[in-house]
mmCIF file of C-alpha atoms in Angstrom:
data_model
loop_
_atom_site.group_PDB
_atom_site.id
_atom_site.type_symbol
_atom_site.label_atom_id
_atom_site.label_comp_id
_atom_site.label_asym_id
_atom_site.label_seq_id
_atom_site.Cartn_x
_atom_site.Cartn_y
_atom_site.Cartn_z
ATOM 1 C CA MET A 1 -17.355 33.369 21.928
ATOM 2 C CA SER A 2 -18.531 31.233 18.691
ATOM 3 C CA VAL A 3 -16.351 29.060 16.949
ATOM 4 C CA SER A 4 -16.141 28.903 13.131
ATOM 5 C CA VAL A 5 -14.590 26.170 11.071
ATOM 6 C CA ILE A 6 -14.511 24.787 7.434
ATOM 7 C CA ILE A 7 -14.526 20.927 7.248
ATOM 8 C CA LYS A 8 -13.085 19.742 3.844
ATOM 9 C CA TRP A 9 -14.015 16.214 3.058
ATOM 10 C CA GLY A 10 -15.015 14.276 -0.321
ATOM 11 C CA GLY A 11 -13.839 17.524 -2.449
ATOM 12 C CA GLN A 12 -16.565 19.608 -0.808
ATOM 13 C CA GLU A 13 -16.303 22.233 2.203
ATOM 14 C CA TYR A 14 -18.611 22.524 5.041
ATOM 15 C CA PHE A 15 -19.070 25.695 7.202
ATOM 16 C CA ILE A 16 -19.930 25.376 10.673
ATOM 17 C CA SER A 17 -20.474 28.620 12.890
ATOM 18 C CA SER A 18 -23.175 27.228 15.348
ATOM 19 C CA LEU A 19 -20.547 26.104 18.180
ATOM 20 C CA SER A 20 -18.960 27.854 20.948
ATOM 21 C CA GLU A 21 -15.601 27.805 22.846
ATOM 22 C CA GLU A 22 -17.381 26.031 25.699
ATOM 23 C CA ASP A 23 -18.221 23.183 23.250
ATOM 24 C CA THR A 24 -16.297 20.010 23.182
ATOM 25 C CA VAL A 25 -14.471 18.228 19.995
ATOM 26 C CA LEU A 26 -17.284 15.489 20.373
ATOM 27 C CA ASP A 27 -19.784 18.312 19.782
ATOM 28 C CA LEU A 28 -18.178 19.629 16.495
ATOM 29 C CA LYS A 29 -18.030 15.801 15.366
ATOM 30 C CA GLN A 30 -21.786 15.649 15.841
ATOM 31 C CA SER A 31 -22.277 18.647 13.915
ATOM 32 C CA ILE A 32 -19.910 17.142 11.192
ATOM 33 C CA LYS A 33 -22.162 14.152 11.181
ATOM 34 C CA THR A 34 -25.226 16.282 10.517
ATOM 35 C CA LEU A 35 -23.488 17.618 7.500
ATOM 36 C CA THR A 36 -21.780 14.621 6.245
ATOM 37 C CA GLY A 37 -23.438 11.544 7.650
ATOM 38 C CA VAL A 38 -20.243 10.342 8.850
ATOM 39 C CA LEU A 39 -20.393 8.874 12.393
ATOM 40 C CA PRO A 40 -18.116 10.483 14.932
ATOM 41 C CA GLU A 41 -16.409 7.324 15.598
ATOM 42 C CA ARG A 42 -15.943 7.302 11.965
ATOM 43 C CA GLN A 43 -14.294 10.590 11.752
ATOM 44 C CA LYS A 44 -10.399 11.207 11.907
ATOM 45 C CA LEU A 45 -9.752 15.395 12.064
ATOM 46 C CA LEU A 46 -6.326 15.962 10.565
ATOM 47 C CA GLY A 47 -4.517 19.047 11.895
ATOM 48 C CA LEU A 48 -6.609 19.126 14.941
ATOM 49 C CA LYS A 49 -3.521 18.293 17.716
ATOM 50 C CA VAL A 50 -2.538 19.339 21.173
ATOM 51 C CA LYS A 51 1.111 18.848 21.695
ATOM 52 C CA GLY A 52 1.546 16.669 18.844
ATOM 53 C CA LYS A 53 -1.286 14.276 19.887
ATOM 54 C CA PRO A 54 -4.990 14.218 18.333
ATOM 55 C CA ALA A 55 -7.462 16.289 20.581
ATOM 56 C CA GLU A 56 -9.500 14.215 22.667
ATOM 57 C CA ASP A 57 -13.223 14.155 22.129
ATOM 58 C CA GLU A 58 -14.016 15.743 25.802
ATOM 59 C CA MET A 59 -11.539 18.769 25.176
ATOM 60 C CA LYS A 60 -13.219 22.053 25.023
ATOM 61 C CA LEU A 61 -12.674 23.870 21.476
ATOM 62 C CA GLY A 62 -11.796 27.036 23.264
ATOM 63 C CA SER A 63 -8.576 25.602 24.486
ATOM 64 C CA LEU A 64 -7.419 24.536 21.134
ATOM 65 C CA LYS A 65 -7.132 28.270 20.335
ATOM 66 C CA LEU A 66 -8.635 27.951 16.580
ATOM 67 C CA LYS A 67 -8.585 30.938 14.327
ATOM 68 C CA PRO A 68 -11.746 31.997 12.879
ATOM 69 C CA ASN A 69 -12.496 29.849 9.541
ATOM 70 C CA THR A 70 -9.892 27.513 10.141
ATOM 71 C CA LYS A 71 -10.057 24.620 7.887
ATOM 72 C CA ILE A 72 -9.852 21.290 9.173
ATOM 73 C CA MET A 73 -9.311 18.144 6.640
ATOM 74 C CA MET A 74 -12.033 15.306 7.790
ATOM 75 C CA MET A 75 -11.116 11.571 6.836
ATOM 76 C CA GLY A 76 -13.981 9.217 7.265
ATOM 77 C CA THR A 77 -16.601 7.124 5.396
ATOM 78 C CA ARG A 78 -20.459 6.777 5.974
ATOM 79 C CA GLU A 79 -21.572 3.613 7.543
ATOM 80 C CA GLU A 80 -23.541 2.161 3.809
ATOM 81 C CA SER A 81 -20.051 3.034 1.993
ATOM 82 C CA LEU A 82 -18.218 0.617 4.630
ATOM 83 C CA GLU A 83 -20.430 -2.061 4.457
ATOM 84 C CA ASP A 84 -18.635 -3.298 1.179
ATOM 85 C CA VAL A 85 -15.304 -2.899 2.093
ATOM 86 C CA LEU A 86 -15.500 -4.233 5.778
ATOM 87 C CA ALA A 87 -17.113 -7.122 4.556
ATOM 88 C CA PRO A 88 -15.979 -10.716 5.364
ATOM 89 C CA PRO A 89 -13.439 -11.640 2.736
ATOM 90 C CA PRO A 90 -13.794 -14.597 0.392
ATOM 91 C CA GLU A 91 -14.046 -17.953 2.182
ATOM 92 C CA ASN A 92 -11.204 -19.360 0.027
ATOM 93 C CA ASP A 93 -7.586 -17.933 0.078
ATOM 94 C CA ASP A 94 -8.079 -17.275 -3.887
ATOM 95 C CA VAL A 95 -8.391 -13.737 -4.884
ATOM 96 C CA VAL A 96 -11.274 -13.009 -6.931
ATOM 97 C CA ASN A 97 -11.166 -12.056 -10.823
ATOM 98 C CA ASP A 98 -7.249 -13.189 -10.858
ATOM 99 C CA PHE A 99 -6.130 -15.395 -13.444
ATOM 100 C CA ASP A 100 -2.666 -16.831 -14.831
ATOM 101 C CA ILE A 101 -1.035 -14.598 -16.598
ATOM 102 C CA GLU A 102 0.781 -17.122 -18.871
ATOM 103 C CA GLU A 103 -1.175 -17.134 -21.782
ATOM 104 C CA GLU A 104 -2.006 -13.602 -21.974
ATOM 105 C CA VAL A 105 1.484 -11.757 -21.453
ATOM 106 C CA ILE A 106 2.666 -12.085 -24.848
ATOM 107 C CA GLU A 107 -0.531 -10.592 -26.519
ATOM 108 C CA VAL A 108 -0.387 -7.347 -24.550
ATOM 109 C CA GLU A 109 3.232 -6.639 -23.188
ATOM 110 C CA ASN A 110 4.576 -5.071 -26.335
ATOM 111 C CA ARG A 111 1.175 -3.752 -28.140
ATOM 112 C CA GLU A 112 1.914 -0.100 -29.435
ATOM 113 C CA GLU A 113 -1.418 0.940 -27.648
ATOM 114 C CA ASN A 114 -0.485 -0.115 -24.662
ATOM 115 C CA LEU A 115 3.213 1.182 -24.645
ATOM 116 C CA ALA A 116 1.445 4.684 -25.745
ATOM 117 C CA LYS A 117 -0.621 4.662 -22.644
ATOM 118 C CA ILE A 118 2.461 4.098 -20.499
ATOM 119 C CA ALA A 119 4.021 7.191 -22.217
ATOM 120 C CA ARG A 120 0.965 9.360 -21.362
ATOM 121 C CA ARG A 121 1.200 8.076 -17.966
ATOM 122 C CA VAL A 122 4.721 9.120 -17.631
ATOM 123 C CA LYS A 123 4.164 12.780 -19.185
ATOM 124 C CA GLU A 124 1.001 13.204 -17.115
ATOM 125 C CA TYR A 125 1.155 11.466 -13.955
ATOM 126 C CA LYS A 126 2.221 13.387 -10.911
ATOM 127 C CA VAL A 127 4.407 11.634 -8.441
ATOM 128 C CA ASP A 128 4.585 13.265 -4.983
ATOM 129 C CA GLU A 129 8.201 11.845 -3.308
ATOM 130 C CA LEU A 130 8.050 11.307 0.179
ATOM 131 C CA ASN A 131 11.802 10.703 0.036
ATOM 132 C CA PRO A 132 14.405 11.102 -2.935
ATOM 133 C CA PRO A 133 15.487 7.622 -4.795
ATOM 134 C CA ARG A 134 19.024 6.556 -3.469
ATOM 135 C CA GLU A 135 21.970 6.190 -6.253
ATOM 136 C CA GLY A 136 22.651 1.954 -6.665
ATOM 137 C CA LYS A 137 19.709 0.487 -5.068
ATOM 138 C CA ARG A 138 17.296 -1.770 -6.195
ATOM 139 C CA LEU A 139 13.587 -0.887 -6.301
ATOM 140 C CA LEU A 140 10.846 -2.785 -4.323
ATOM 141 C CA VAL A 141 7.339 -1.995 -5.297
ATOM 142 C CA LEU A 142 4.395 -3.272 -2.681
ATOM 143 C CA ASP A 143 0.872 -3.775 -3.167
ATOM 144 C CA VAL A 144 -1.256 -3.115 0.019
ATOM 145 C CA ASP A 145 -4.500 -4.842 -0.012
ATOM 146 C CA TYR A 146 -4.063 -8.429 1.104
ATOM 147 C CA THR A 147 -0.218 -8.124 0.491
ATOM 148 C CA LEU A 148 0.692 -5.693 3.707
ATOM 149 C CA PHE A 149 -2.759 -5.210 5.091
ATOM 150 C CA ASP A 150 -5.740 -7.213 5.381
ATOM 151 C CA HIS A 151 -8.186 -4.147 4.355
ATOM 152 C CA LYS A 152 -11.537 -6.192 4.690
ATOM 153 C CA SER A 153 -11.583 -7.937 8.416
ATOM 154 C CA CYS A 154 -12.823 -6.065 11.080
ATOM 155 C CA ALA A 155 -10.472 -5.226 13.827
ATOM 156 C CA GLU A 156 -9.976 -2.367 16.611
ATOM 157 C CA THR A 157 -6.466 -1.322 15.660
ATOM 158 C CA GLY A 158 -4.489 -1.182 12.479
ATOM 159 C CA GLN A 159 -1.933 -3.094 14.238
ATOM 160 C CA GLU A 160 -4.362 -6.086 14.291
ATOM 161 C CA LEU A 161 -4.732 -6.204 10.675
ATOM 162 C CA MET A 162 -1.282 -5.674 9.629
ATOM 163 C CA ARG A 163 0.376 -8.395 8.204
ATOM 164 C CA PRO A 164 3.256 -10.056 10.727
ATOM 165 C CA TYR A 165 6.764 -9.050 10.278
ATOM 166 C CA LEU A 166 5.968 -5.853 8.310
ATOM 167 C CA HIS A 167 7.960 -3.591 9.874
ATOM 168 C CA GLU A 168 10.942 -5.963 10.135
ATOM 169 C CA PHE A 169 10.465 -6.503 6.278
ATOM 170 C CA LEU A 170 10.479 -3.291 5.381
ATOM 171 C CA THR A 171 13.779 -2.457 7.459
ATOM 172 C CA SER A 172 15.703 -5.219 5.907
ATOM 173 C CA ALA A 173 14.542 -4.233 2.378
ATOM 174 C CA TYR A 174 15.425 -1.212 2.579
ATOM 175 C CA GLU A 175 19.188 -1.908 3.189
ATOM 176 C CA ASP A 176 19.149 -2.857 -0.468
ATOM 177 C CA TYR A 177 16.007 -1.426 -2.305
ATOM 178 C CA ASP A 178 14.083 1.964 -2.720
ATOM 179 C CA ILE A 179 10.336 1.158 -1.315
ATOM 180 C CA VAL A 180 7.361 2.229 -3.369
ATOM 181 C CA ILE A 181 3.965 1.406 -2.387
ATOM 182 C CA TRP A 182 1.408 0.917 -5.023
ATOM 183 C CA CYS A 183 -2.183 0.983 -3.735
ATOM 184 C CA THR A 184 -5.204 0.315 -6.057
ATOM 185 C CA TYR A 185 -8.515 -1.390 -4.735
ATOM 186 C CA LEU A 186 -9.250 1.452 -2.356
ATOM 187 C CA SER A 187 -8.223 4.206 -4.618
ATOM 188 C CA ILE A 188 -10.632 3.039 -7.200
ATOM 189 C CA THR A 189 -13.375 1.678 -5.150
ATOM 190 C CA PHE A 190 -13.364 3.924 -2.146
ATOM 191 C CA PRO A 191 -11.612 7.335 -3.069
ATOM 192 C CA CYS A 192 -12.266 8.657 0.524
ATOM 193 C CA LEU A 193 -11.019 5.276 2.104
ATOM 194 C CA TRP A 194 -7.481 5.859 -0.136
ATOM 195 C CA GLN A 195 -7.382 9.325 1.664
ATOM 196 C CA TRP A 196 -8.265 7.882 4.916
ATOM 197 C CA PHE A 197 -5.505 5.025 4.401
ATOM 198 C CA ILE A 198 -2.723 7.493 3.569
ATOM 199 C CA ALA A 199 -3.317 9.413 6.802
ATOM 200 C CA PHE A 200 -3.496 6.163 8.428
ATOM 201 C CA MET A 201 0.163 4.897 6.856
ATOM 202 C CA LEU A 202 1.032 8.370 8.100
ATOM 203 C CA ASP A 203 0.155 7.925 11.576
ATOM 204 C CA SER A 204 2.799 6.556 14.053
ATOM 205 C CA GLY A 205 0.146 5.748 16.225
ATOM 206 C CA GLU A 206 -1.380 3.071 13.848
ATOM 207 C CA LEU A 207 0.828 1.440 11.035
ATOM 208 C CA GLY A 208 3.326 3.872 11.065
ATOM 209 C CA VAL A 209 5.242 3.059 7.922
ATOM 210 C CA THR A 210 5.942 6.442 6.027
ATOM 211 C CA ASP A 211 7.335 7.730 9.593
ATOM 212 C CA ASN A 212 9.289 4.862 10.796
ATOM 213 C CA PRO A 213 12.774 5.613 11.846
ATOM 214 C CA ASN A 214 14.553 2.283 10.039
ATOM 215 C CA TYR A 215 13.180 2.396 6.689
ATOM 216 C CA LYS A 216 12.014 5.120 4.304
ATOM 217 C CA ILE A 217 9.005 5.108 1.739
ATOM 218 C CA THR A 218 10.238 6.705 -1.760
ATOM 219 C CA PHE A 219 6.624 7.345 -2.914
ATOM 220 C CA MET A 220 3.267 6.018 -2.972
ATOM 221 C CA LEU A 221 1.396 5.295 -6.388
ATOM 222 C CA ASP A 222 -2.591 5.244 -6.571
ATOM 223 C CA SER A 223 -4.638 3.973 -9.596
ATOM 224 C CA GLY A 224 -4.189 6.963 -11.422
ATOM 225 C CA ALA A 225 -0.859 5.335 -12.582
ATOM 226 C CA MET A 226 -2.471 2.194 -13.884
ATOM 227 C CA ILE A 227 -3.384 1.356 -17.481
ATOM 228 C CA THR A 228 -6.133 -0.594 -18.883
ATOM 229 C CA VAL A 229 -5.107 -3.319 -21.435
ATOM 230 C CA HIS A 230 -7.285 -5.592 -23.599
ATOM 231 C CA THR A 231 -6.851 -9.374 -23.076
ATOM 232 C CA PRO A 232 -8.089 -12.055 -25.853
ATOM 233 C CA LYS A 233 -9.715 -14.317 -23.143
ATOM 234 C CA ARG A 234 -10.377 -11.818 -20.273
ATOM 235 C CA GLY A 235 -11.360 -8.396 -22.075
ATOM 236 C CA VAL A 236 -10.491 -5.195 -20.195
ATOM 237 C CA VAL A 237 -8.459 -5.375 -17.167
ATOM 238 C CA GLU A 238 -6.303 -2.880 -15.105
ATOM 239 C CA VAL A 239 -2.784 -3.297 -14.674
ATOM 240 C CA LYS A 240 0.303 -1.643 -12.888
ATOM 241 C CA PRO A 241 2.870 -1.113 -15.703
ATOM 242 C CA LEU A 242 6.175 -0.642 -13.911
ATOM 243 C CA GLY A 243 7.010 1.312 -17.158
ATOM 244 C CA VAL A 244 5.518 4.098 -15.612
ATOM 245 C CA ILE A 245 8.280 4.249 -12.905
ATOM 246 C CA TRP A 246 11.065 3.291 -14.908
ATOM 247 C CA GLY A 247 9.897 6.217 -17.640
ATOM 248 C CA LYS A 248 10.034 8.750 -14.694
ATOM 249 C CA TYR A 249 13.123 7.706 -12.824
ATOM 250 C CA GLY A 250 14.991 5.596 -15.631
ATOM 251 C CA GLU A 251 18.289 7.096 -13.996
ATOM 252 C CA PHE A 252 17.753 4.805 -11.024
ATOM 253 C CA TYR A 253 15.524 1.957 -11.829
ATOM 254 C CA ASN A 254 15.078 -0.513 -14.834
ATOM 255 C CA ARG A 255 13.322 -4.010 -15.385
ATOM 256 C CA LYS A 256 17.023 -5.444 -14.227
ATOM 257 C CA ASN A 257 16.622 -3.775 -10.718
ATOM 258 C CA THR A 258 13.126 -3.773 -9.929
ATOM 259 C CA ILE A 259 10.707 -6.399 -8.370
ATOM 260 C CA MET A 260 7.189 -6.129 -7.253
ATOM 261 C CA PHE A 261 5.108 -8.065 -4.956
ATOM 262 C CA ASP A 262 1.205 -8.475 -5.436
ATOM 263 C CA ASP A 263 -1.277 -10.687 -4.589
ATOM 264 C CA ILE A 264 -3.080 -10.719 -8.188
ATOM 265 C CA GLY A 265 -1.116 -11.710 -10.762
ATOM 266 C CA ARG A 266 -2.796 -9.962 -13.778
ATOM 267 C CA ASN A 267 -1.129 -6.679 -12.335
ATOM 268 C CA PHE A 268 2.175 -8.241 -13.888
ATOM 269 C CA LEU A 269 0.943 -8.315 -17.413
ATOM 270 C CA MET A 270 3.118 -5.749 -18.712
ATOM 271 C CA ASN A 271 5.956 -6.722 -16.761
ATOM 272 C CA PRO A 272 5.760 -10.578 -15.727
ATOM 273 C CA GLN A 273 9.378 -11.120 -15.392
ATOM 274 C CA ASN A 274 9.208 -8.373 -12.527
ATOM 275 C CA GLY A 275 6.333 -9.899 -10.627
ATOM 276 C CA LEU A 276 6.305 -12.165 -7.633
ATOM 277 C CA LYS A 277 2.684 -13.089 -6.376
ATOM 278 C CA ILE A 278 2.694 -13.181 -2.918
ATOM 279 C CA ARG A 279 0.064 -15.411 -0.750
ATOM 280 C CA PRO A 280 -2.745 -13.235 0.439
ATOM 281 C CA PHE A 281 -2.894 -12.123 4.045
ATOM 282 C CA MET A 282 -6.724 -12.607 4.690
ATOM 283 C CA LYS A 283 -8.631 -13.337 7.491
ATOM 284 C CA ALA A 284 -6.219 -11.664 10.034
ATOM 285 C CA HIS A 285 -7.641 -12.970 13.373
ATOM 286 C CA LEU A 286 -6.951 -16.481 12.122
ATOM 287 C CA ASN A 287 -4.035 -16.312 10.176
ATOM 288 C CA ARG A 288 -1.967 -14.042 12.204
ATOM 289 C CA GLU A 289 0.199 -16.236 14.185
ATOM 290 C CA ARG A 290 0.997 -18.244 11.383
ATOM 291 C CA ASP A 291 1.865 -16.005 8.364
ATOM 292 C CA ARG A 292 5.484 -15.988 7.842
ATOM 293 C CA GLU A 293 5.450 -14.807 4.131
ATOM 294 C CA LEU A 294 7.074 -11.593 4.788
ATOM 295 C CA TYR A 295 9.833 -12.962 6.951
ATOM 296 C CA LYS A 296 10.767 -15.825 4.550
ATOM 297 C CA LEU A 297 10.567 -12.861 1.460
ATOM 298 C CA SER A 298 12.744 -10.815 3.070
ATOM 299 C CA GLN A 299 15.375 -13.564 3.205
ATOM 300 C CA TYR A 300 14.756 -13.966 -0.829
ATOM 301 C CA LEU A 301 15.279 -10.265 -1.331
ATOM 302 C CA LYS A 302 18.423 -10.056 0.594
ATOM 303 C CA GLU A 303 20.028 -13.052 -1.780
ATOM 304 C CA ILE A 304 19.046 -11.523 -5.134
ATOM 305 C CA ALA A 305 20.037 -8.158 -4.215
ATOM 306 C CA LYS A 306 23.857 -9.830 -4.730
ATOM 307 C CA LEU A 307 22.889 -10.092 -8.252
ATOM 308 C CA ASP A 308 23.387 -7.156 -11.164
ATOM 309 C CA ASP A 309 20.476 -8.238 -13.111
ATOM 310 C CA PHE A 310 17.049 -9.665 -11.850
ATOM 311 C CA SER A 311 15.731 -10.414 -15.753
ATOM 312 C CA GLY A 312 17.112 -14.162 -15.426
ATOM 313 C CA LEU A 313 15.184 -15.064 -12.219
ATOM 314 C CA ASN A 314 11.490 -16.900 -12.314
ATOM 315 C CA HIS A 315 9.992 -15.526 -9.190
ATOM 316 C CA LYS A 316 7.518 -18.440 -9.180
ATOM 317 C CA HIS A 317 10.080 -20.523 -7.619
ATOM 318 C CA TRP A 318 11.391 -17.879 -4.899
ATOM 319 C CA GLU A 319 10.907 -20.444 -2.112
ATOM 320 C CA ARG A 320 13.308 -22.843 -3.826
ATOM 321 C CA PHE A 321 16.003 -20.136 -4.602
ATOM 322 C CA ALA A 322 15.813 -18.979 -1.009
ATOM 323 C CA LEU A 323 16.247 -22.418 0.117
ATOM 324 C CA ILE A 324 19.212 -23.489 -2.127
ATOM 325 C CA GLU A 325 20.833 -20.108 -0.995
ATOM 326 C CA GLN A 326 20.504 -21.135 2.694
ATOM 327 C CA LEU A 327 21.702 -24.528 2.249
ATOM 328 C CA ASN A 328 24.981 -23.133 0.374
ATOM 329 C CA SER A 329 25.484 -20.510 3.113
ATOM 330 C CA ILE A 330 25.406 -23.885 5.446
ATOM 331 C CA ILE A 331 27.683 -25.713 3.646
ATOM 332 C CA CYS A 332 30.107 -22.614 3.381
ATOM 333 C CA ILE A 333 29.996 -22.512 7.051
ATOM 334 C CA VAL A 334 30.477 -26.057 7.897
ATOM 335 C CA GLN A 335 33.531 -26.348 5.047
ATOM 336 C CA THR A 336 34.934 -23.537 6.732
ATOM 337 C CA SER A 337 34.892 -24.787 10.373
ATOM 338 C CA ASN A 338 36.664 -28.219 8.881
ATOM 339 C CA LEU A 339 39.350 -26.339 7.578
#
């Protein structure tokens, strides 16, 4: 018997009816390659599972019991599109096109046109919640590219590109914070890869972030929640305005209980007091063994969670703050033991 499926990819649907039940999943992938140009090894077929696990390439289509015209979403990118995103990262550790926001912030933070853009995002941008906000929790907003994940280095698995201590960091943070992920690079530059990354995050066999039993992600944002602002020296740039979240979830989050980690300082232009510029995690194969940024930041988050108001903090000095708090704790322990 023939097998007919509809492959959804890149906003289009591709009808395949030339296969039989004796053909394999790999044969299906080859047919998809003919239509889309995406190599079989680059394809991720969502929903094509057996007993909860992805169907193996050698499995016959007949054993999958597919209904006629079953729709299958395919995640994958053509080789020519991958050349840029998989290119070696910059030789230095400074993120390209970043700048010090000190001189620019006064110029843009309170401009009426920028506040109006935020108001439109609050009204029009749709947030798909993964888990409901929790009463009394602070808010931690996390970038992905070079913050949690080295998205440009080559590796065999996502685990090799994941920043060290990621799961431990998120587990610790979840005790005091609701967690939001705001990824923009892939969603702007490579929309297909953004879809792939979401599936990647959801897959417990890869990063295993959104289905981890020890913490929960409240929701994810993409480039659609960003706005453009004009700066006197740098012209028009895109930024991440936390006002979009505060406008939608004002009963839970505000500038007093929110902190955002990003490796690009300009993303804080609309809310500089709430931004902490993290050291970028690049060249994972070289830096994986010695990177402890998330480990140290988990201690900082734990300390400031004791505060009712973050607005008096200068996150530029987070390492100094964390060290002082550790020393104070040691002093208290010593004094107690001497009593």
